XYZ file of C-alpha atoms in Angstrom:
784
model
C -96.326 -1.437 -20.962
C -95.539 -4.947 -22.101
C -94.204 -3.581 -25.392
C -91.880 -1.184 -23.563
C -90.465 -3.978 -21.425
C -89.932 -6.070 -24.538
C -87.922 -3.276 -26.229
C -85.843 -2.683 -23.118
C -85.056 -6.398 -22.857
C -84.080 -6.612 -26.565
C -81.867 -3.522 -26.263
C -80.107 -4.952 -23.206
C -79.613 -8.317 -24.924
C -78.235 -6.664 -28.057
C -75.774 -4.638 -25.970
C -74.428 -7.789 -24.296
C -74.112 -9.516 -27.676
C -72.140 -6.580 -29.086
C -69.916 -6.444 -25.975
C -69.223 -10.174 -26.161
C -68.548 -10.017 -29.916
C -66.127 -7.032 -29.926
C -64.606 -7.186 -26.415
C -64.913 -10.763 -25.382
C -61.223 -11.572 -25.820
C -60.158 -8.710 -23.563
C -62.856 -9.624 -21.044
C -61.733 -13.246 -20.930
C -58.143 -12.104 -20.310
C -59.240 -9.861 -17.472
C -61.211 -12.661 -15.792
C -58.299 -15.078 -16.338
C -55.731 -12.771 -14.774
C -58.004 -12.024 -11.837
C -58.223 -15.716 -11.064
C -54.494 -16.281 -11.339
C -53.382 -13.107 -9.560
C -53.075 -14.674 -6.130
C -51.314 -17.725 -7.544
C -48.603 -16.052 -9.577
C -47.757 -12.589 -10.864
C -46.712 -12.150 -14.464
C -43.885 -9.796 -15.406
C -44.898 -6.872 -17.592
C -44.558 -6.766 -20.516
C -44.715 -10.530 -20.927
C -42.723 -11.362 -24.023
C -44.863 -14.408 -24.955
C -47.660 -12.030 -25.916
C -46.873 -12.001 -29.610
C -49.442 -9.337 -30.284
C -47.426 -6.912 -28.133
C -43.891 -7.453 -29.408
C -42.100 -9.622 -31.920
C -39.914 -12.298 -30.339
C -36.137 -12.091 -30.652
C -35.302 -14.639 -27.986
C -35.300 -18.429 -27.948
C -38.638 -20.080 -27.052
C -37.063 -21.874 -24.047
C -35.912 -18.556 -22.607
C -39.392 -17.118 -23.072
C -41.002 -19.901 -21.087
C -38.730 -19.145 -18.142
C -39.575 -15.447 -18.277
C -42.727 -15.967 -16.244
C -41.318 -18.517 -13.815
C -43.851 -18.659 -10.951
C -40.998 -19.233 -8.479
C -39.866 -15.633 -8.950
C -41.214 -13.305 -6.289
C -42.137 -9.713 -6.887
C -40.231 -6.993 -4.959
C -43.232 -6.543 -2.672
C -43.388 -10.252 -1.883
C -39.641 -10.354 -1.207
C -40.061 -7.365 1.076
C -42.914 -9.076 2.932
C -40.859 -12.241 3.374
C -37.968 -10.197 4.745
C -40.219 -8.275 7.130
C -41.540 -11.517 8.548
C -38.150 -12.142 10.129
C -37.049 -8.504 10.539
C -39.664 -6.845 12.672
C -37.529 -3.809 13.434
C -37.415 -2.757 9.803
C -37.453 0.947 10.635
C -34.407 0.808 12.882
C -31.951 3.676 12.829
C -28.908 4.288 14.981
C -30.900 6.889 16.924
C -33.759 4.493 17.717
C -32.188 1.009 17.982
C -28.696 1.672 19.341
C -27.729 2.610 22.890
C -25.031 5.285 22.512
C -24.534 5.570 26.258
C -22.724 2.217 26.361
C -19.948 3.732 24.240
C -19.288 6.894 26.240
C -17.312 5.612 29.222
C -14.916 3.117 27.607
C -15.156 4.197 23.989
C -15.811 1.876 21.086
C -15.135 -1.604 22.479
C -16.346 -4.899 20.993
C -17.156 -8.052 22.949
C -17.559 -11.510 21.422
C -19.702 -14.046 23.242
C -17.808 -17.062 24.634
C -17.954 -19.980 22.225
C -19.901 -23.074 23.146
C -17.822 -26.220 22.728
C -20.909 -28.156 21.684
C -21.649 -25.648 18.927
C -18.668 -25.446 16.511
C -18.486 -22.593 14.022
C -17.572 -22.622 10.351
C -14.100 -21.749 9.152
C -15.279 -18.397 7.799
C -17.053 -17.397 11.003
C -14.033 -18.472 13.019
C -11.957 -16.041 10.947
C -14.434 -13.245 11.634
C -14.261 -13.838 15.391
C -10.470 -14.004 15.245
C -10.338 -10.707 13.340
C -12.407 -9.009 16.004
C -10.301 -10.415 18.825
C -7.142 -9.233 17.032
C -8.472 -5.712 16.600
C -7.692 -2.791 18.859
C -11.361 -2.553 19.766
C -11.681 -5.979 21.384
C -12.446 -6.279 25.071
C -12.934 -9.476 27.095
C -15.120 -7.554 29.550
C -18.788 -7.227 28.486
C -19.280 -4.340 30.907
C -16.906 -2.235 28.802
C -18.448 -3.220 25.466
C -20.242 -0.888 23.115
C -20.914 -3.590 20.493
C -21.589 -7.319 20.881
C -20.928 -10.196 18.473
C -22.713 -13.537 18.784
C -20.711 -16.737 19.099
C -23.468 -18.536 17.163
C -22.521 -19.030 13.515
C -25.065 -17.016 11.515
C -23.189 -16.915 8.197
C -25.113 -19.664 6.394
C -28.876 -19.446 6.928
C -29.816 -21.806 4.095
C -31.668 -24.565 5.958
C -30.501 -27.065 3.331
C -26.874 -26.361 4.273
C -24.934 -28.627 6.613
C -23.727 -25.523 8.478
C -27.225 -24.274 9.238
C -27.688 -23.713 12.987
C -31.133 -24.628 14.291
C -33.126 -22.967 17.083
C -31.194 -19.692 16.957
C -34.173 -17.756 18.310
C -34.313 -19.933 21.387
C -30.581 -19.687 21.970
C -30.219 -15.932 21.680
C -33.183 -15.297 23.968
C -31.232 -17.105 26.665
C -28.373 -14.600 26.459
C -28.670 -12.000 29.237
C -26.886 -9.421 27.064
C -29.155 -9.863 24.027
C -31.614 -7.114 25.037
C -33.704 -7.528 21.910
C -30.611 -7.327 19.712
C -29.730 -3.772 20.694
C -26.014 -2.956 20.217
C -25.452 -6.302 18.501
C -23.845 -6.912 15.115
C -24.847 -10.024 13.154
C -22.812 -11.307 10.197
C -24.452 -13.237 7.352
C -23.242 -14.458 3.952
C -26.088 -16.727 2.767
C -29.784 -16.222 3.419
C -32.881 -18.001 2.142
C -33.012 -21.233 0.212
C -34.327 -22.831 -2.955
C -36.284 -21.733 -4.898
C -36.728 -18.080 -3.910
C -33.583 -17.319 -1.868
C -35.262 -14.552 0.126
C -33.558 -12.571 2.873
C -35.078 -14.765 5.574
C -32.488 -15.656 8.236
C -34.736 -18.065 10.093
C -34.674 -16.042 13.323
C -35.651 -12.585 14.512
C -32.654 -10.251 14.607
C -34.609 -7.700 16.629
C -32.776 -4.382 16.844
C -29.398 -5.802 15.830
C -27.278 -4.327 13.035
C -27.086 -6.755 10.115
C -23.802 -7.044 8.192
C -24.945 -9.090 5.236
C -23.737 -10.157 1.797
C -26.103 -9.948 -1.204
C -28.138 -7.247 0.516
C -31.289 -6.149 -1.312
C -31.787 -2.370 -1.439
C -35.437 -2.833 -0.484
C -34.534 -4.699 2.697
C -31.450 -2.656 3.528
C -31.865 -0.140 6.356
C -29.677 2.847 5.335
C -27.417 4.173 8.045
C -28.023 1.088 10.168
C -27.271 -2.127 8.280
C -23.990 -2.758 6.448
C -23.558 -4.539 3.135
C -20.448 -6.742 3.055
C -18.923 -8.701 0.162
C -19.454 -12.410 -0.332
C -16.149 -14.191 0.337
C -15.167 -17.843 0.251
C -13.928 -19.972 3.118
C -10.440 -19.827 1.563
C -10.260 -16.047 1.840
C -7.085 -15.282 3.847
C -7.362 -14.295 7.483
C -4.969 -11.368 7.138
C -2.673 -9.829 4.574
C -3.952 -11.425 1.415
C -2.493 -11.492 -2.070
C -1.756 -8.202 -3.770
C -3.649 -7.006 -6.809
C -2.643 -7.977 -10.316
C -2.106 -4.500 -11.759
C 1.553 -3.611 -12.064
C 3.232 -0.383 -13.053
C 4.306 -1.761 -16.436
C 0.736 -2.708 -17.452
C 0.125 0.557 -19.311
C -1.636 1.244 -21.660
C -4.692 -0.304 -20.024
C -5.992 -1.971 -23.212
C -5.845 -5.760 -22.986
C -6.550 -8.696 -25.284
C -10.224 -8.903 -24.385
C -12.610 -6.065 -23.794
C -15.336 -7.890 -21.872
C -15.462 -11.431 -20.476
C -17.617 -13.784 -18.473
C -17.162 -17.445 -17.662
C -19.479 -19.129 -15.212
C -22.547 -21.217 -14.477
C -25.856 -20.857 -16.282
C -28.974 -21.627 -14.317
C -31.646 -23.349 -16.378
C -34.530 -22.593 -14.029
C -35.283 -20.542 -10.984
C -34.186 -17.163 -9.707
C -31.099 -15.709 -11.355
C -31.520 -17.749 -14.543
C -32.840 -14.919 -16.698
C -29.698 -12.775 -16.728
C -27.196 -15.590 -17.188
C -29.261 -17.259 -19.895
C -29.109 -14.062 -21.962
C -25.330 -13.562 -21.729
C -24.682 -15.566 -24.902
C -26.244 -12.763 -26.952
C -23.196 -10.482 -26.467
C -20.552 -13.134 -27.216
C -18.643 -12.420 -30.438
C -15.677 -14.747 -29.984
C -13.212 -11.905 -30.563
C -12.902 -9.220 -27.913
C -16.067 -10.182 -26.042
C -16.058 -13.651 -24.505
C -19.185 -14.832 -22.715
C -19.089 -18.508 -21.763
C -21.615 -20.404 -19.677
C -22.109 -24.005 -18.685
C -25.164 -25.791 -17.401
C -23.056 -28.759 -16.306
C -23.403 -28.287 -12.581
C -25.622 -29.790 -9.941
C -26.911 -33.343 -9.790
C -29.886 -33.077 -12.137
C -28.539 -30.764 -14.814
C -29.132 -33.302 -17.591
C -32.829 -33.481 -16.752
C -33.224 -29.751 -17.326
C -30.681 -29.097 -20.088
C -31.779 -27.187 -23.166
C -30.620 -27.207 -26.777
C -27.674 -24.917 -26.055
C -26.175 -26.895 -23.187
C -23.980 -29.301 -25.185
C -22.441 -26.572 -27.342
C -22.003 -24.248 -24.364
C -20.234 -26.957 -22.380
C -17.758 -27.541 -25.221
C -16.993 -23.831 -25.667
C -16.715 -23.412 -21.929
C -13.672 -25.698 -21.750
C -11.736 -23.783 -24.428
C -10.816 -20.868 -22.146
C -9.085 -20.722 -18.785
C -10.850 -18.532 -16.222
C -7.669 -17.097 -14.686
C -6.299 -16.276 -18.124
C -9.474 -14.404 -18.991
C -9.234 -12.379 -15.775
C -5.622 -11.470 -16.504
C -6.262 -10.447 -20.077
C -9.569 -8.598 -19.940
C -10.357 -4.946 -19.296
C -13.933 -5.488 -18.077
C -15.487 -8.469 -16.301
C -19.231 -9.090 -16.218
C -20.433 -9.741 -12.677
C -24.030 -10.956 -12.974
C -26.181 -12.007 -10.073
C -26.256 -15.663 -9.127
C -28.965 -17.288 -7.094
C -28.370 -14.409 -4.739
C -27.411 -10.866 -5.650
C -23.726 -11.140 -4.806
C -21.075 -13.565 -6.017
C -17.426 -14.485 -5.454
C -16.706 -13.106 -8.924
C -16.950 -9.557 -7.573
C -13.816 -9.837 -5.397
C -12.026 -11.890 -8.057
C -12.531 -9.114 -10.593
C -11.340 -6.441 -8.151
C -8.118 -8.285 -7.431
C -7.465 -8.886 -11.142
C -7.943 -5.169 -11.962
C -10.711 -6.326 -14.291
C -13.283 -3.552 -13.999
C -16.525 -5.116 -12.708
C -19.612 -4.617 -14.869
C -22.393 -5.282 -12.373
C -25.632 -6.871 -13.589
C -27.491 -7.382 -10.336
C -30.477 -5.092 -10.037
C -31.302 -4.080 -6.487
C -27.955 -5.067 -4.958
C -26.721 -2.794 -2.182
C -23.015 -2.756 -3.020
C -20.506 -3.638 -0.276
C -19.648 -0.745 2.034
C -21.479 1.660 -0.301
C -21.923 3.964 2.677
C -18.201 4.688 2.492
C -16.967 3.522 -0.938
C -17.693 5.419 -4.144
C -18.218 2.521 -6.544
C -18.721 4.914 -9.442
C -14.922 5.221 -9.565
C -14.177 1.498 -9.698
C -17.115 -0.329 -11.297
C -19.684 -0.005 -14.052
C -23.185 -0.477 -12.657
C -25.417 -1.842 -15.420
C -28.988 -3.057 -15.631
C -30.069 -6.632 -16.211
C -32.753 -5.393 -18.621
C -30.221 -3.496 -20.741
C -27.677 -6.266 -21.227
C -27.354 -5.681 -24.985
C -26.221 -2.111 -24.379
C -23.274 -3.134 -22.191
C -20.719 -3.743 -25.015
C -21.291 -0.340 -26.616
C -21.270 1.371 -23.210
C -17.854 0.005 -22.150
C -16.364 0.752 -25.586
C -17.161 4.426 -25.062
C -15.077 4.699 -21.857
C -11.902 6.677 -22.521
C -8.580 4.845 -21.953
C -7.514 7.354 -19.291
C -10.664 6.667 -17.323
C -10.197 2.934 -17.815
C -6.781 3.185 -16.174
C -8.258 5.248 -13.332
C -10.908 2.555 -12.836
C -8.236 -0.157 -12.744
C -6.097 1.724 -10.257
C -9.092 2.247 -8.008
C -9.939 -1.465 -8.080
C -6.442 -2.185 -6.804
C -6.685 0.406 -4.059
C -10.079 -0.876 -2.879
C -8.940 -4.496 -3.015
C -5.837 -3.813 -0.946
C -7.487 -1.408 1.488
C -10.743 -3.212 2.301
C -11.210 -6.613 0.665
C -7.976 -8.631 0.421
C -8.451 -10.380 3.780
C -11.121 -11.216 6.330
C -9.372 -8.875 8.762
C -9.875 -5.908 6.442
C -13.509 -6.770 5.714
C -14.311 -7.075 9.423
C -12.311 -4.017 10.455
C -13.966 -1.923 7.732
C -17.341 -3.004 9.096
C -16.353 -1.978 12.622
C -14.957 1.362 11.476
C -18.200 2.203 9.664
C -20.158 1.499 12.846
C -17.704 3.586 14.869
C -18.020 6.522 12.474
C -21.778 6.549 13.051
C -21.288 7.089 16.771
C -19.670 10.502 16.291
C -20.579 11.961 12.916
C -18.655 15.170 13.607
C -15.447 13.098 13.727
C -16.239 10.587 11.016
C -14.198 10.024 7.872
C -15.274 11.780 4.717
C -15.860 9.807 1.511
C -12.654 11.348 0.199
C -10.653 9.741 3.001
C -12.351 6.399 2.381
C -11.666 6.489 -1.362
C -8.063 7.692 -1.553
C -4.774 6.294 -0.327
C -4.027 5.105 2.284
C -7.721 4.427 2.964
C -10.157 4.734 5.817
C -8.587 2.025 7.982
C -5.314 3.970 8.212
C -6.764 7.476 8.542
C -7.880 7.755 12.142
C -10.646 10.337 12.667
C -9.640 10.656 16.329
C -6.401 12.167 15.037
C -7.986 14.532 12.518
C -10.464 14.704 9.654
C -8.738 17.676 7.998
C -6.757 16.739 4.892
C -3.982 19.220 5.592
C -3.083 17.404 8.791
C -1.930 14.237 7.019
C 1.530 14.047 5.402
C 0.353 12.202 2.277
C -2.300 14.837 1.444
C 0.019 17.857 1.386
C 0.219 18.005 -2.405
C -3.522 17.496 -2.872
C -4.270 20.071 -0.205
C -1.764 22.572 -1.606
C 0.129 22.872 1.672
C 3.567 21.978 3.013
C 4.967 20.915 6.377
C 6.267 23.402 8.882
C 9.784 24.803 8.535
C 10.872 23.660 11.982
C 11.437 20.335 13.688
C 11.521 18.940 17.206
C 14.525 16.890 18.269
C 13.407 14.003 20.459
C 16.267 12.284 22.298
C 15.730 9.132 24.310
C 18.146 8.948 27.245
C 18.835 5.828 29.274
C 22.120 6.833 30.962
C 23.075 9.458 33.545
C 24.417 12.781 32.219
C 27.403 14.054 34.116
C 29.875 15.969 31.969
C 30.007 17.822 28.672
C 32.132 15.053 27.203
C 29.237 12.647 27.119
C 27.630 11.984 23.712
C 24.173 13.261 24.659
C 25.493 16.696 25.565
C 27.514 16.958 22.355
C 24.417 15.844 20.422
C 22.279 18.549 22.062
C 24.781 21.224 21.103
C 24.972 20.021 17.490
C 21.205 19.773 17.021
C 20.465 23.109 18.710
C 22.793 24.757 16.193
C 20.460 23.858 13.316
C 18.587 26.803 11.848
C 15.496 24.581 11.594
C 15.393 23.331 15.193
C 12.421 24.605 17.198
C 12.957 22.710 20.445
C 14.752 19.759 21.986
C 12.940 17.185 24.089
C 14.804 14.607 26.158
C 12.805 11.541 27.150
C 14.316 10.474 30.461
C 13.734 6.689 30.662
C 15.731 6.037 33.826
C 14.592 5.181 37.308
C 16.994 7.741 38.740
C 15.903 11.390 38.410
C 17.428 13.545 35.671
C 20.306 15.864 36.538
C 19.497 19.414 37.594
C 19.153 22.152 35.019
C 22.652 23.432 35.729
C 24.177 20.233 34.342
C 22.534 20.671 30.938
C 24.151 22.775 28.217
C 22.908 26.237 27.365
C 20.966 26.214 24.077
C 19.350 28.785 21.844
C 16.154 26.724 21.654
C 13.921 25.459 24.467
C 15.203 22.301 26.127
C 12.546 20.203 27.841
C 13.017 17.044 29.923
C 10.123 14.587 29.844
C 9.965 11.984 32.573
C 9.324 8.606 30.973
C 5.972 7.135 31.845
C 7.262 3.580 31.892
C 10.383 1.691 31.076
C 9.476 0.459 27.598
C 11.400 0.708 24.372
C 8.464 2.015 22.362
C 7.819 5.012 24.632
C 9.621 7.284 22.178
C 6.608 6.932 19.857
C 3.988 8.050 22.373
C 2.134 11.265 21.407
C 3.610 13.484 24.102
C 2.143 16.913 24.726
C 5.319 18.888 24.249
C 5.874 18.088 20.572
C 4.644 21.064 18.580
C 6.019 20.612 15.058
C 5.203 18.475 12.032
C 8.684 16.951 11.902
C 10.332 14.903 14.617
C 14.041 14.090 14.625
C 14.233 10.861 16.593
C 17.611 10.313 18.247
C 19.347 8.051 20.722
C 21.695 9.592 23.228
C 24.731 8.000 21.536
C 23.856 9.226 18.044
C 26.628 11.280 16.480
C 25.439 13.973 14.079
C 26.764 17.305 12.873
C 24.650 20.388 12.339
C 25.126 20.155 8.568
C 23.836 16.592 8.517
C 20.753 17.591 10.474
C 20.054 20.586 8.207
C 20.341 18.609 4.994
C 18.260 15.685 6.262
C 15.470 18.049 7.295
C 15.443 19.756 3.889
C 15.107 16.330 2.267
C 12.297 15.347 4.634
C 10.275 18.447 3.739
C 10.167 17.121 0.167
C 9.045 13.658 1.371
C 7.047 14.312 4.565
C 5.168 10.997 4.404
C 8.363 8.921 4.617
C 11.088 8.181 7.142
C 14.287 10.051 6.230
C 17.474 9.226 8.091
C 21.019 7.986 8.275
C 21.714 4.412 9.516
C 20.010 1.887 7.238
C 19.490 -1.843 7.066
C 17.568 -4.195 4.814
C 15.486 -7.354 4.713
C 15.513 -10.341 2.372
C 13.776 -13.656 1.938
C 15.868 -16.673 2.991
C 14.596 -19.660 0.980
C 16.689 -22.130 2.960
C 15.276 -21.043 6.311
C 11.845 -20.294 4.886
C 11.703 -16.969 6.708
C 12.644 -13.329 6.381
C 16.242 -12.402 6.979
C 17.648 -9.177 8.369
C 21.013 -7.764 7.416
C 23.073 -4.668 7.952
C 25.703 -5.502 5.366
C 26.798 -2.897 2.868
C 24.514 -3.609 -0.065
C 22.876 -1.689 -2.886
C 19.456 -1.903 -1.243
C 17.841 -0.631 1.920
C 14.393 -1.013 3.431
C 14.822 0.170 7.038
C 16.068 3.474 8.413
C 16.787 3.141 12.109
C 14.935 5.651 14.246
C 18.076 6.263 16.264
C 18.730 9.097 13.780
C 15.754 9.769 11.517
C 13.067 12.303 10.619
C 9.399 11.400 10.353
C 6.051 13.210 10.476
C 4.207 14.004 13.654
C 1.268 16.386 13.347
C 1.586 19.643 15.303
C -1.179 20.736 17.670
C -1.553 23.149 20.542
C -0.440 26.728 21.017
C 3.131 27.824 21.475
C 6.195 25.923 22.613
C 6.130 24.435 26.058
C 8.911 24.315 28.549
C 12.247 26.038 28.830
C 15.749 25.248 29.967
C 15.736 22.238 32.216
C 11.951 22.193 32.494
C 10.628 18.783 33.522
C 7.231 17.578 32.261
C 5.218 14.554 33.343
C 4.305 12.003 30.682
C 0.989 13.692 29.839
C -0.570 12.684 26.531
C -2.515 14.945 24.182
C -4.816 14.048 21.303
C -2.593 11.848 19.149
C -0.273 12.880 16.292
C -0.321 10.905 13.080
C 2.448 8.273 12.996
C 2.592 8.314 16.778
C -1.177 7.952 16.731
C -0.972 4.923 14.443
C 1.712 3.410 16.645
C -0.257 3.802 19.860
C -3.859 3.599 18.616
C -3.923 1.569 15.392
C -1.694 -1.253 16.583
C -3.179 -3.610 19.184
C -1.650 -3.745 22.631
C -0.303 -7.250 22.067
C 1.866 -6.082 19.190
C 3.328 -3.234 21.216
C 4.075 -5.694 24.018
C 5.965 -7.811 21.481
C 8.033 -4.767 20.559
C 8.823 -3.975 24.175
C 10.008 -7.531 24.738
C 12.540 -7.550 21.897
C 15.555 -5.268 21.714
C 15.447 -2.628 18.939
C 12.190 -3.997 17.572
C 10.561 -0.565 17.759
C 12.783 0.559 14.854
C 11.544 -2.263 12.676
C 7.912 -1.793 13.676
C 7.881 1.930 12.881
C 9.408 1.254 9.446
C 6.909 -1.541 8.803
C 4.011 0.678 9.867
C 5.027 3.627 7.667
C 5.629 1.308 4.702
C 2.194 -0.281 5.206
C 0.618 3.185 5.046
C 2.583 4.742 2.190
C 3.615 1.649 0.166
C 6.949 3.477 -0.207
C 10.512 2.846 1.054
C 12.377 5.091 3.490
C 15.033 7.519 2.256
C 18.683 7.465 3.219
C 20.675 10.712 3.244
C 24.373 11.407 3.230
C 26.239 10.799 6.452
C 29.621 12.258 7.286
C 30.708 9.362 9.435
C 29.418 6.175 10.953
C 26.880 6.537 13.737
C 27.196 4.476 16.849
C 24.345 2.238 17.894
C 24.594 1.274 21.528
C 23.516 -2.158 22.693
C 22.225 -1.257 26.160
C 22.732 -3.767 28.907
C 19.773 -2.582 30.953
C 17.206 0.146 30.686
C 17.055 0.710 34.420
C 20.139 3.025 34.510
C 21.862 1.490 37.494
C 25.079 2.912 38.817
C 27.938 1.928 36.573
C 25.695 1.620 33.480
C 25.486 5.311 32.739
C 27.567 6.500 29.825
C 29.474 3.217 29.511
C 28.896 1.483 26.197
C 28.925 -2.285 26.584
C 31.467 -4.500 24.837
C 28.968 -5.359 22.100
C 28.607 -1.735 20.970
C 28.898 -1.365 17.221
C 27.849 1.276 14.772
C 25.051 0.554 12.298
C 27.640 0.524 9.561
C 29.846 -1.825 11.499
C 26.945 -4.183 12.013
C 26.880 -4.907 8.276
C 27.710 -8.517 8.950
C 26.053 -11.656 10.180
C 25.430 -12.166 13.889
C 28.384 -14.503 14.149
C 30.749 -11.650 13.269
C 29.289 -9.203 15.766
C 31.544 -8.785 18.754
C 29.955 -9.537 22.089
C 26.967 -11.667 23.019
C 24.771 -8.593 23.537
C 25.244 -7.431 19.939
C 24.582 -10.908 18.584
C 21.450 -11.266 20.677
C 20.241 -7.841 19.554
C 20.715 -8.779 15.884
C 18.854 -12.072 16.366
C 15.990 -10.356 18.163
C 15.572 -7.893 15.322
C 15.315 -10.751 12.868
C 12.744 -12.521 15.055
C 10.857 -9.254 15.347
C 10.780 -8.857 11.569
C 9.267 -12.302 11.076
C 6.684 -11.880 13.807
C 5.595 -8.557 12.331
C 5.305 -10.094 8.863
C 3.144 -12.834 10.365
C 0.899 -10.319 12.131
C 0.394 -8.159 9.029
C -0.017 -11.246 6.855
C 2.583 -10.022 4.375
C 5.862 -8.110 4.312
C 5.070 -4.368 4.091
C 8.702 -3.232 3.796
C 9.687 -1.838 0.396
C 13.296 -1.942 -0.808
C 15.049 1.008 -2.409
C 18.383 1.740 -4.053
C 18.159 5.487 -3.489
C 20.437 7.703 -1.428
C 20.164 11.479 -1.556
C 23.275 13.655 -1.488
C 23.537 17.445 -1.735
C 24.102 18.931 -5.160
C 27.852 19.286 -5.835
C 28.551 16.666 -3.156
C 32.200 15.638 -3.617
C 32.319 17.369 -6.987
C 35.618 18.949 -8.009
C 34.494 22.520 -7.492
C 35.278 25.235 -5.009
C 34.124 24.579 -1.465
C 32.615 28.051 -1.436
C 30.054 26.923 -4.022
C 28.833 24.036 -1.886
C 25.962 24.480 0.538
C 26.997 21.647 2.890
C 30.811 21.519 2.651
C 31.222 20.018 6.122
C 29.517 16.798 5.035
C 32.636 15.906 3.073
C 34.997 16.293 5.995
C 36.075 13.046 7.672
């Protein structure tokens, strides 16, 4: 028995000796990692393990590879969840849809506390919301709420960090656990980990955040926004840098980067490796570690040389002359470089793993950016070289569209955020990704109007359709009709004679009732009288029920047109249904002496405005059949809106329409500005047989004695081609001055001048050619 125990003991001892001899190294590693696991997690594979892989990187880079300050995705997720308890929120579970049913999508901003100032950037966000058509000062009408507390910078080391946010928001009676609230944030977390911690519990609020991590992002609920600087313009913004003459798309440099290099901490790994792809020829990758207070304490052997090379190139010049721009992560996932590259038409090459791209719910970034991987940096040069030049140009064009449509100003960033939230409230009427990613963009394509491509004038070619072959004449009357000699009756007879006219609508904008049906001329098309809803100049652009055609011929009662002019103008419009096509034209110019926009009606070689006193434009047809008959009077009932009329009444805020109603003839300018902002194209002038009169009305109220009597200041659009001093009558001079003031106020509201100048006028073929009159389709246009 003792001998057996001895053999068992010796066998056991020998086994342990063999295990220690052959597997001791692996065992020691296992015990070592188990002890350090809670302290720090090592990345796998760890490139300092020489037995696993031969080193191709600098030793200093290898030491930073296992920086203990870097958190794993799970740890970042846990840190985020600590301040975001409602991590499983969806619109169906954390948003009260019933608040939006009665008054629609309205947004309320909390009153600002004088003792709690906000940053410049957050002030711009609040201003953008208050300037939008969704703003309401009444919280009872609101569907969405915005805090007045500045939540943009949640880095507690920042001077703009607001303390005790939790305590403050709990005191708001409307907070309700954050439900139906939208919180904006640009910077979260702090050194060294820069987690998504905001320092307060957002509850069930929607988070619109820059540098959003895909692991923390709640799809269909949160919104990723771009990181923008405090100098980002409130509205308008600078245009993109890609011009029509910049083809072919190949530029001096293929791929560039110029920026900071972090020596330690999160975000240092990617930027430290960028020097590997620099070749000094068509790939320029420059970094500097000369930033921060203690950079010299941490500088490595490359710092001095990098700092010297860094100063040899100008950043703006590189943006202008490069096809692709590397956009690596910084301390956080996003950076200002992203918007800078978009504006410069420098295709972004994104190296920021786990970044939820801005507005990715709506924007297809695969058409405008190259999404790379931080781990595959060395493959980036060969990957971008393989992109065909035609696709490169398509990428560049898309960067310009996205920049102009959604990112060039704080207004557009905020309004895009609101529109995405609004689309979630009624998915059956939300914009498709096609509408978001093609001109004119989601902000100008209203889903309340339609979500069908064939209903929009600028999608006819893509949809393979064309506008209807008929038009509606819409005449605004402000004077009493009494005899057939009056201009409005002659105009009705001329327009009704057009083979393309479907109906004539007269908008009666007088206090006195319209004349009986017996006083109106007999026409071959339905004639409908619409009682004006209110005495405003912009009422001609309301989406009235009776309009049933794509095309609208907008007229004033004193317009003088022949049937041939109407026919030819309509044929031209059918070829350009997205534009305004008409007769009287005027133009704008920049006056450097006055430092403002000027307005002129002189005979020049350029035009940018077609007056809506005699012009065609698009208005989407809806409904069944033509309404009304001879002398039929309709109340000012409104239907679901038509496109340009919809933009005029729904897209523009009420304050802007009130501005138009307060200035004479400003509605002409506003409609031209609005269409130009949508299409980025000028209006089209067509041949006119004679000058058209433009009445300067003394009063819209139609008192006795006003009707049918043009005031002394009456001049035709062509006769107004002079400065205000040469216009006869104080009324005409005041009208000219008001139009110029209107133009400048509109440019200030849009943030830029949308009007586009043109030198084009369209005449019929054989117009004034020395051929037989019988061969000409519109011979009457040449008669005086």
